[in-house]
PDB file of C-alpha atoms in Angstrom:
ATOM      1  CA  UNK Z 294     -24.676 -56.545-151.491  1.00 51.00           C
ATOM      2  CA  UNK Z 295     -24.862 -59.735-149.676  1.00 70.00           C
ATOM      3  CA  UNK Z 296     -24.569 -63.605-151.161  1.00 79.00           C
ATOM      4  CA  UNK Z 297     -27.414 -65.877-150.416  1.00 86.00           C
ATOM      5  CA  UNK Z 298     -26.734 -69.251-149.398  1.00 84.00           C
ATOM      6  CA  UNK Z 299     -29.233 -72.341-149.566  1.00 88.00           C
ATOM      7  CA  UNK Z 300     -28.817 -73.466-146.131  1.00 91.00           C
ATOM      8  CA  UNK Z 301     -29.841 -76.992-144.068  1.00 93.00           C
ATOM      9  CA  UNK Z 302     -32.335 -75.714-141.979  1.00 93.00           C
ATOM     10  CA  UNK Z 303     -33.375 -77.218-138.363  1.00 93.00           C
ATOM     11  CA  UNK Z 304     -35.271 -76.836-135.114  1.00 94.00           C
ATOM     12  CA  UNK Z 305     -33.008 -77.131-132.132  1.00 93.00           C
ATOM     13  CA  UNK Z 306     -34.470 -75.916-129.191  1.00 92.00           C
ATOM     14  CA  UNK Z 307     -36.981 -73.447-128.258  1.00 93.00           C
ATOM     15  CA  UNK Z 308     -36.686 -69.811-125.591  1.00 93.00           C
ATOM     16  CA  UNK Z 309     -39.925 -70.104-124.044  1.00 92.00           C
ATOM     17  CA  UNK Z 310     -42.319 -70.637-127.289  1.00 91.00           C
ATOM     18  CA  UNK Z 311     -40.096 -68.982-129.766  1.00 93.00           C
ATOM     19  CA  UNK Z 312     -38.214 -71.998-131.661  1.00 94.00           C
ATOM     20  CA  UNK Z 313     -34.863 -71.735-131.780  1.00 95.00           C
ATOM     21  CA  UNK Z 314     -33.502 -72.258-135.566  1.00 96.00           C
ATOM     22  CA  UNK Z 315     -29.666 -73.341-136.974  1.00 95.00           C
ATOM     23  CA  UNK Z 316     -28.203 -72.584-140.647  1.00 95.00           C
ATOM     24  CA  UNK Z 317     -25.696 -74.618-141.676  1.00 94.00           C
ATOM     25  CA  UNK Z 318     -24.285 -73.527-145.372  1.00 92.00           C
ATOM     26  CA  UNK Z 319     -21.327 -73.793-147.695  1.00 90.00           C
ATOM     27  CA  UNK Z 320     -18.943 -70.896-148.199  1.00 88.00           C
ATOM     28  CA  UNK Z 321     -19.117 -69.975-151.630  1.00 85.00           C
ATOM     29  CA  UNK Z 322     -15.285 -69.559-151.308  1.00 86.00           C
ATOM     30  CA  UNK Z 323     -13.491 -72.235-149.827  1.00 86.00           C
ATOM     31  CA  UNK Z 324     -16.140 -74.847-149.569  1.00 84.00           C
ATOM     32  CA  UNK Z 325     -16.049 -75.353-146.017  1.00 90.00           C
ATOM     33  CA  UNK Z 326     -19.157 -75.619-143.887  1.00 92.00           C
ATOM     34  CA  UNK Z 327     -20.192 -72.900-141.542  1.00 92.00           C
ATOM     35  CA  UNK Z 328     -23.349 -72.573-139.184  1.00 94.00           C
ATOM     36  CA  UNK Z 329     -25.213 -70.385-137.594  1.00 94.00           C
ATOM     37  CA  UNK Z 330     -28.333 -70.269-134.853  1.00 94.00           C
ATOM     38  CA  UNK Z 331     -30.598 -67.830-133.796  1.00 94.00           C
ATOM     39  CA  UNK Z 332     -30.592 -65.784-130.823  1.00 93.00           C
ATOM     40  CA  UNK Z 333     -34.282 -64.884-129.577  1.00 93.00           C
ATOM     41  CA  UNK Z 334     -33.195 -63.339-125.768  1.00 92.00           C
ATOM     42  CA  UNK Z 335     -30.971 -61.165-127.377  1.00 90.00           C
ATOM     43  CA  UNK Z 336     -32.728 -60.760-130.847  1.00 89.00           C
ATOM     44  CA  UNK Z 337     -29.664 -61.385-132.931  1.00 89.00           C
ATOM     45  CA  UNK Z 338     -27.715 -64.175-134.996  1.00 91.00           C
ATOM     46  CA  UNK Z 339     -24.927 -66.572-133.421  1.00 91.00           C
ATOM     47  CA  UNK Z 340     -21.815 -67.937-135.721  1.00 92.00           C
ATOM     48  CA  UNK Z 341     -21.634 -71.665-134.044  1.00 92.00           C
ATOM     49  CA  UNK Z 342     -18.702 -72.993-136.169  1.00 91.00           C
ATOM     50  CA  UNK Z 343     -16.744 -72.445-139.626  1.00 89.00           C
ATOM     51  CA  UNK Z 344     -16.954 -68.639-139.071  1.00 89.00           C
ATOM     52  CA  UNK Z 345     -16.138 -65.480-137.289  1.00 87.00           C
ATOM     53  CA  UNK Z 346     -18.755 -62.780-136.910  1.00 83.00           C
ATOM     54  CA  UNK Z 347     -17.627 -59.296-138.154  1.00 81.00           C
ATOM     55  CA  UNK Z 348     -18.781 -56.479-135.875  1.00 77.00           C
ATOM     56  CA  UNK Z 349     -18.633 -53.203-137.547  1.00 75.00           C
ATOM     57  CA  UNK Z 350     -20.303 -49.897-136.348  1.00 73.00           C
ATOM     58  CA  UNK Z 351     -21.772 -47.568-138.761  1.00 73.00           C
ATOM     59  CA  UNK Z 352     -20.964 -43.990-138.383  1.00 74.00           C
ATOM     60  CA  UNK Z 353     -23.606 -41.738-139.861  1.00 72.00           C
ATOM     61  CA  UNK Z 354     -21.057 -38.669-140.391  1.00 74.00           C
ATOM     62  CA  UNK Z 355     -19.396 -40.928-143.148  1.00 75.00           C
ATOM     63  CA  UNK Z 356     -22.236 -41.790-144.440  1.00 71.00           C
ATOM     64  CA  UNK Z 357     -23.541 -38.286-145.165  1.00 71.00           C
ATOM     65  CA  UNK Z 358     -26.391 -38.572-142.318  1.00 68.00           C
ATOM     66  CA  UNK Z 359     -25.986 -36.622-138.826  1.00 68.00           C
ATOM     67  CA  UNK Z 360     -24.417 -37.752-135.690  1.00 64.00           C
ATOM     68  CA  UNK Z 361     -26.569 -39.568-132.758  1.00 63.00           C
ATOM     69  CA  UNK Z 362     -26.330 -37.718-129.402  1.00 59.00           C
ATOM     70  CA  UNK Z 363     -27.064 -37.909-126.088  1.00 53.00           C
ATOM     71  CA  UNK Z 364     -31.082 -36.707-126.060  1.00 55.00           C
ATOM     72  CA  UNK Z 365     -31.386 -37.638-122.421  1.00 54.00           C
ATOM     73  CA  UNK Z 366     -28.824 -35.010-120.918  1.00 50.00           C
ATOM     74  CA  UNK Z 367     -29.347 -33.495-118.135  1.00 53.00           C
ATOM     75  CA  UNK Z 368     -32.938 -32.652-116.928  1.00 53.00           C
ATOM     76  CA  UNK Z 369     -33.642 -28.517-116.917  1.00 61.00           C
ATOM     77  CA  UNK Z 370     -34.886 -27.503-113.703  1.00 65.00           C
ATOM     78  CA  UNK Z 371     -38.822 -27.015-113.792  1.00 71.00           C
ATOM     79  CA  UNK Z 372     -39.814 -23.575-113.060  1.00 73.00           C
ATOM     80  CA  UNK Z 373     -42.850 -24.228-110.782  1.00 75.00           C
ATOM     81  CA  UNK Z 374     -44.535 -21.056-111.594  1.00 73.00           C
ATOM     82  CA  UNK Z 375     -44.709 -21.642-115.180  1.00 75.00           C
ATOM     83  CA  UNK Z 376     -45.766 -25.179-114.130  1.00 76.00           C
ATOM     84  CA  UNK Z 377     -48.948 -23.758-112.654  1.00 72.00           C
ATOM     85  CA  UNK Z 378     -49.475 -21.380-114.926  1.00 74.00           C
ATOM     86  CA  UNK Z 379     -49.884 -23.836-117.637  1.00 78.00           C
ATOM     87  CA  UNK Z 380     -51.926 -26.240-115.002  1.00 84.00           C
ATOM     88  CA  UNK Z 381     -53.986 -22.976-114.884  1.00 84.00           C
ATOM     89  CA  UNK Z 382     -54.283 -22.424-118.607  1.00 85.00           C
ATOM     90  CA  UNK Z 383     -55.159 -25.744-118.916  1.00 85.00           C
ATOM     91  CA  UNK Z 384     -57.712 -25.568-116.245  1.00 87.00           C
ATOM     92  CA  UNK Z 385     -59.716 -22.668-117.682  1.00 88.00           C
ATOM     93  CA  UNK Z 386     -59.674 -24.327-121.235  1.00 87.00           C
ATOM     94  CA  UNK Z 387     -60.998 -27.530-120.088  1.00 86.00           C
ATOM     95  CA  UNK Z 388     -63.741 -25.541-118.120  1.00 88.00           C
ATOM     96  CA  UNK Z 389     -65.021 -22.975-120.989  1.00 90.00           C
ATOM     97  CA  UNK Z 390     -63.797 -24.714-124.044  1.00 90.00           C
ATOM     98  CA  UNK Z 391     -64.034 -28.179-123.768  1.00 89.00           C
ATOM     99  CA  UNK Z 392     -67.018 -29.168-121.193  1.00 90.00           C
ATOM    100  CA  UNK Z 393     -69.110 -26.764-123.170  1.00 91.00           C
ATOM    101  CA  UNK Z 394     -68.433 -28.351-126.309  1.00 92.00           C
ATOM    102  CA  UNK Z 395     -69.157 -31.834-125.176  1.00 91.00           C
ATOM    103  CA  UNK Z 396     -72.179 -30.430-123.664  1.00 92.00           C
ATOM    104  CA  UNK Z 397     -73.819 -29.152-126.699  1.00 91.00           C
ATOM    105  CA  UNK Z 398     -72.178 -32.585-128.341  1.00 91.00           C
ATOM    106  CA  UNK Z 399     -73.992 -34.630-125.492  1.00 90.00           C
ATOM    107  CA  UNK Z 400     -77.123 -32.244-126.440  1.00 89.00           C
ATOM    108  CA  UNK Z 401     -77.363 -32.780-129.412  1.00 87.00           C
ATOM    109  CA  UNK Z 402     -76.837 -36.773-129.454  1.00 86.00           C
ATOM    110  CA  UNK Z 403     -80.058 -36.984-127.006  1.00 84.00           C
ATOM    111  CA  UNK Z 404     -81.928 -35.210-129.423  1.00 82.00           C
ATOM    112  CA  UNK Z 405     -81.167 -37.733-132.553  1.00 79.00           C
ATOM    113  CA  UNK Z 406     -81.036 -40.725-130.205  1.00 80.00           C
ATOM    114  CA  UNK Z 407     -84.224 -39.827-128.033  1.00 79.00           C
ATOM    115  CA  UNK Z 408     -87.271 -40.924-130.287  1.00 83.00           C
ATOM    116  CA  UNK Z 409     -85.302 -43.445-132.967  1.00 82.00           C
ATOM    117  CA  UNK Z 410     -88.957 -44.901-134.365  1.00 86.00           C
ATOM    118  CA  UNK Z 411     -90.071 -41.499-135.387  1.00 86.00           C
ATOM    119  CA  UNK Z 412     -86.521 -40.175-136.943  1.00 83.00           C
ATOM    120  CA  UNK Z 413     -86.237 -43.838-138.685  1.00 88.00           C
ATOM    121  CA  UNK Z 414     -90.275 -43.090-140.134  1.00 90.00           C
ATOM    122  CA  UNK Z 415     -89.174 -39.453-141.338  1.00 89.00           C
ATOM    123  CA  UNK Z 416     -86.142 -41.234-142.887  1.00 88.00           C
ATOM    124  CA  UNK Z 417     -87.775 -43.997-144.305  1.00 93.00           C
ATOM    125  CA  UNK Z 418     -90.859 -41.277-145.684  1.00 93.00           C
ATOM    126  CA  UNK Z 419     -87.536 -39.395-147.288  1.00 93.00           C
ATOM    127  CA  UNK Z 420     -86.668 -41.936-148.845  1.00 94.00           C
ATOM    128  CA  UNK Z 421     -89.760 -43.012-150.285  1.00 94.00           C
ATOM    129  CA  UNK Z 422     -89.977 -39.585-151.826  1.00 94.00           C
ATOM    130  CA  UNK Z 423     -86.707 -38.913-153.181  1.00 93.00           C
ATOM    131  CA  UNK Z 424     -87.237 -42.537-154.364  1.00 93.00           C
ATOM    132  CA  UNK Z 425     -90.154 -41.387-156.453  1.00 93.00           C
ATOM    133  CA  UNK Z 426     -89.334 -38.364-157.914  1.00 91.00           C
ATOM    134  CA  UNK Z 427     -85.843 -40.185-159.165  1.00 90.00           C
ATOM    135  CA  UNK Z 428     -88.484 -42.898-160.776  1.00 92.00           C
ATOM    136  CA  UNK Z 429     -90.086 -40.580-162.736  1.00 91.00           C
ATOM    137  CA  UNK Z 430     -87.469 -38.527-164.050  1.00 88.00           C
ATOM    138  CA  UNK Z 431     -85.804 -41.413-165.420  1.00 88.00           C
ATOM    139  CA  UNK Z 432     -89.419 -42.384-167.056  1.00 90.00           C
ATOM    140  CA  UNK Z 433     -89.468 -38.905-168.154  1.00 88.00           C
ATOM    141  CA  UNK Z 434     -85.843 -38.970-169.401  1.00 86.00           C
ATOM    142  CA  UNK Z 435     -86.375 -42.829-170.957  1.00 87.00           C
ATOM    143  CA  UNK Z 436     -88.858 -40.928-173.256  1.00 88.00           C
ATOM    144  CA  UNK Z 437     -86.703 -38.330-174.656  1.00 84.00           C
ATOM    145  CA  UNK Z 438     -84.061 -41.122-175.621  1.00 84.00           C
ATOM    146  CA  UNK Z 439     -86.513 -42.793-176.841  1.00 87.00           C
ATOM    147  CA  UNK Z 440     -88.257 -40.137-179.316  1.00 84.00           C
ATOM    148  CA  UNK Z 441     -84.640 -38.972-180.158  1.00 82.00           C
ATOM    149  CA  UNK Z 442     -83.177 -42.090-180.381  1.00 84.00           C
ATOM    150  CA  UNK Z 443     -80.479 -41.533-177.977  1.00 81.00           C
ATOM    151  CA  UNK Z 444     -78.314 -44.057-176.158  1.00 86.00           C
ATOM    152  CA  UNK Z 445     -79.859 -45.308-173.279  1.00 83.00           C
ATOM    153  CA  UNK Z 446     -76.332 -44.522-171.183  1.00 84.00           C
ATOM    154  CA  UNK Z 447     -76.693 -41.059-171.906  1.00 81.00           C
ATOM    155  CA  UNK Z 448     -77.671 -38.782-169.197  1.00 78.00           C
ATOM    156  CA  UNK Z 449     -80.019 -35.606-169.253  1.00 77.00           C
ATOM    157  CA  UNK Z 450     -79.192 -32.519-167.821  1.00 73.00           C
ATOM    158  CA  UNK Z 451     -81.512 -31.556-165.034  1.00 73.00           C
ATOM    159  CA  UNK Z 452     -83.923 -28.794-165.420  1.00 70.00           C
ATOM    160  CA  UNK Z 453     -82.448 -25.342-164.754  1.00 73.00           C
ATOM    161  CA  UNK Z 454     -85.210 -22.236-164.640  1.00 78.00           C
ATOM    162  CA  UNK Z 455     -82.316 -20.075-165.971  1.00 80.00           C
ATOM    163  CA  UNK Z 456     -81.054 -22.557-169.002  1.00 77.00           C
ATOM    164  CA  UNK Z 457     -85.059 -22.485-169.702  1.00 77.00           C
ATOM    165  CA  UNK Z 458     -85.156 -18.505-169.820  1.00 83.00           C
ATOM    166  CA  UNK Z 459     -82.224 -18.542-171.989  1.00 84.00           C
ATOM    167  CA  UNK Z 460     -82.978 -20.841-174.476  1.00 79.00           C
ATOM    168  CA  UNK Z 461     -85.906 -18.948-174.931  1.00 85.00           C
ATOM    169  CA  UNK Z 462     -84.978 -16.166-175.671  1.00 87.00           C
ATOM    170  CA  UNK Z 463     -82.521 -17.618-178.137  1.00 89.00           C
ATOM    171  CA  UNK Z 464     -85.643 -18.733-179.425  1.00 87.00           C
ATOM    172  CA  UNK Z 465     -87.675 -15.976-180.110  1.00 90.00           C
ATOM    173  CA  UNK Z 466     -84.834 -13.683-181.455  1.00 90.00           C
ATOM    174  CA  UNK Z 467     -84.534 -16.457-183.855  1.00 89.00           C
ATOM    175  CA  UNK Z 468     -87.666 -16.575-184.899  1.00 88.00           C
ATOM    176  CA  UNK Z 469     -88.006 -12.782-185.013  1.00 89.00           C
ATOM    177  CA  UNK Z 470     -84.601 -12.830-187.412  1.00 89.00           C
ATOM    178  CA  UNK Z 471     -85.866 -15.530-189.646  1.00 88.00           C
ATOM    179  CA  UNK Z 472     -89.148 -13.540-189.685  1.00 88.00           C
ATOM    180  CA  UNK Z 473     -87.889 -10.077-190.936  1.00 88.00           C
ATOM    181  CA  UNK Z 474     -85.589 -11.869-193.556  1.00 87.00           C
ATOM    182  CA  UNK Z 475     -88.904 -13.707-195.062  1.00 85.00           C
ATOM    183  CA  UNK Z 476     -90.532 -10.055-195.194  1.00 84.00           C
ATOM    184  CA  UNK Z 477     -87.995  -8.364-196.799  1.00 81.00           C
ATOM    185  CA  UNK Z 478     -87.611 -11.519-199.541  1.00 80.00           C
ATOM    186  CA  UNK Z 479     -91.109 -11.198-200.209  1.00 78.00           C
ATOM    187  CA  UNK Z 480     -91.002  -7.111-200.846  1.00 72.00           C
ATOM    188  CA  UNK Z 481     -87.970  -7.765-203.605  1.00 65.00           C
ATOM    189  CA  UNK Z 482     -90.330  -9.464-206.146  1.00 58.00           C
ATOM    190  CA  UNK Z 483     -93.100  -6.826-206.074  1.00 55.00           C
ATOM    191  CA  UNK Z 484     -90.815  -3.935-206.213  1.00 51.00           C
ATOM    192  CA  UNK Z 485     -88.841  -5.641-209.031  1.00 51.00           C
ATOM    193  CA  UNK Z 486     -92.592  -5.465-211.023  1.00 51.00           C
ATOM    194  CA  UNK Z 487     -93.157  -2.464-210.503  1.00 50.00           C
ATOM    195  CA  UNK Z 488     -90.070  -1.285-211.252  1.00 52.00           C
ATOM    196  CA  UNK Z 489     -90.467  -3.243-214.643  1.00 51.00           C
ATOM    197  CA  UNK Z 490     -93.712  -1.988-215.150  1.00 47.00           C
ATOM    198  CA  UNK Z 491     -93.197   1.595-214.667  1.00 50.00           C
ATOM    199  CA  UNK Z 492     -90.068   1.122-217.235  1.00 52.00           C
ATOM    200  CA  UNK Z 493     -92.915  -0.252-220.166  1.00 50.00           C
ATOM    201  CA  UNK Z 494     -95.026   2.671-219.130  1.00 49.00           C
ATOM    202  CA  UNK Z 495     -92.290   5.372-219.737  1.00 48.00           C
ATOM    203  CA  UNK Z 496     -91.426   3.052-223.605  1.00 43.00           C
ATOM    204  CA  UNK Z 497     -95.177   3.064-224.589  1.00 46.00           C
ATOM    205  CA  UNK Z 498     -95.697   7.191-223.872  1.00 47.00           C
ATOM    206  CA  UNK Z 499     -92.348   7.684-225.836  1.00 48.00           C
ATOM    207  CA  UNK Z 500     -93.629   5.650-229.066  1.00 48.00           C
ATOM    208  CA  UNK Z 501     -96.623   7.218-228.901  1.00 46.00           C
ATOM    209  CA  UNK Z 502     -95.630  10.714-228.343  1.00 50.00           C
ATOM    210  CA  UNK Z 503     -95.497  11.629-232.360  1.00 55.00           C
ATOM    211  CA  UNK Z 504     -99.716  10.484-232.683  1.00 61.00           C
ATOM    212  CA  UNK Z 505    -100.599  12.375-229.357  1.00 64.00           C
ATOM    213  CA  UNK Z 506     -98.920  15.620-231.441  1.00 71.00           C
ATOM    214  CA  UNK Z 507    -100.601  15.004-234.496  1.00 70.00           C
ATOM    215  CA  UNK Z 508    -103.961  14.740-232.444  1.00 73.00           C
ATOM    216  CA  UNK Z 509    -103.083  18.126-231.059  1.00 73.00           C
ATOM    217  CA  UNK Z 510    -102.683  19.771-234.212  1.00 75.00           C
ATOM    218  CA  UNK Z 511    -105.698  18.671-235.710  1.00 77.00           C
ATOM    219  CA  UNK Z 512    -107.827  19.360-232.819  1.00 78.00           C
ATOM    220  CA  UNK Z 513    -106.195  23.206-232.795  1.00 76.00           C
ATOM    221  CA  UNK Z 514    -107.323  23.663-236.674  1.00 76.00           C
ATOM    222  CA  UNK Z 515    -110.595  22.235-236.416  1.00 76.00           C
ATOM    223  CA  UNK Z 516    -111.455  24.699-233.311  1.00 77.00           C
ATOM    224  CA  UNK Z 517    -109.431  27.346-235.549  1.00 75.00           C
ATOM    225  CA  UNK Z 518    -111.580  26.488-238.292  1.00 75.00           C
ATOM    226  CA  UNK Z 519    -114.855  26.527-235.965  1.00 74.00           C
ATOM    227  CA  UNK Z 520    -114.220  30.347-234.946  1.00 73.00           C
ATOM    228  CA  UNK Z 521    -113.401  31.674-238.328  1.00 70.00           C
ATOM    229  CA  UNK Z 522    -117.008  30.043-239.625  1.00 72.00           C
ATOM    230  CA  UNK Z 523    -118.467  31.922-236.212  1.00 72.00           C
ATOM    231  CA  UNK Z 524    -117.101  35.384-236.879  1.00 66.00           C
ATOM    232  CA  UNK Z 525    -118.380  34.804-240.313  1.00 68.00           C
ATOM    233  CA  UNK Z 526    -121.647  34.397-239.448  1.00 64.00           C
ATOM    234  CA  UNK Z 527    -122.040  36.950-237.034  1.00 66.00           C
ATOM    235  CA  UNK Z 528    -120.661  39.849-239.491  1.00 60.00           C
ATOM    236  CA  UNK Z 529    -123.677  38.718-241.791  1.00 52.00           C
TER     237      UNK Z 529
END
């Protein structure tokens, strides 16, 4: 790293209308005064007085770069067959690749450029459209906020025929679910009844089993009693 110096700074001359600057400073070492000017034909620094400049070349092989050669060289001989076969192969490019191409560019330029008052009305009646459609979905979408109390930052999704399918039929299996589970809650009551009742039935016929017998019995002697009186009366 360098040291910086605070230096007297002046204007001595100029090369042409560059100015030409001198830097007089103090050596940070031995206190003595040393100056320099600049150089603007050869586009470098020159020590005046109370120095010596210190030349030193930097060699990019000790340095861990790579080492500058010659790039000029010698000049290859041109082979002036391939030179006109690439003046050829240029040739036929420019003539079915490129003038095509700006043709059809040149083409289609006119047709933009040729009637600007009617493409700037079509624009303009684009606009206008898009313009009002984009009003009244946000009206639309202000509403929803609005009845659902929603932040007014929030944005709707836009309308999507297959979201729409889907969440109905979300909808109506839902319904269909909720449905079936209120039917079969309201079957579990009555069968509990009549599962209830059917069990007081089956307790009532068992207490009264032992008067239904003694019923019986009398009913067989009386008709008993009936056909004896009947045989009776026919043998008189």
């Amino acid at each position: 790293m360098g040291v910086r110096y605070n230096a007297e700074k002046k204007k001595i001359g100029n090369y042409y209308s560059t100015p030409i600057f001198s830097f007089r400073c103090k050596c940070h070492l031995c206190s003595g005064w040393f100056e320099i000017q600049t150089d603007p034909k050869n586009t470098r620094y020159v020590v005046v007085s109370g120095a010596r400049q210190k030349d030193e070349d930097w060699n990019p092989e000790e340095n861990g770069g790579f080492a500058v050669h010659d790039t000029d060289g010698k000049a290859e001989s041109i082979d002036p067959l391939a030179a006109l076969e690439k003046t050829t192969d240029a040739q036929n490019h420019h003539k079915n690749v490129q003038v095509p191409r700006l043709e059809s560019l040149m083409d289609l330029s006119e047709q933009c450029n040729a009637d600007p008052y009617s493409l700037s009305l079509k624009l303009r009646r684009q606009f206008r459209q898009d313009k009002k459609v984009r009003l009244e979905k946000e009206k639309e979408d202000g509403k929803v906020r609005d009845r659902y109390a929603l932040p007014t930052t929030l944005k709707l999704a836009e309308d999507d025929e297959k979201a729409l399918e889907e969440a109905k039929d979300q909808w109506t299996k839902a319904r269909q679910k909720k449905l079936l589970l209120e039917s079969k809650q309201r079957k579990l009551p009555t069968m509990t009844s009549i599962t209830s009742l059917s069990g007081s039935r089956g307790v009532a016929s068992t207490s009264a089993a032992p008067g239904l017998t003694g019923l019986r019995a009398r009913i067989l002697s009386n008709t008993a009693k009936q056909s004896a009186r009947q045989k009776i009366a026919d043998g008189r």
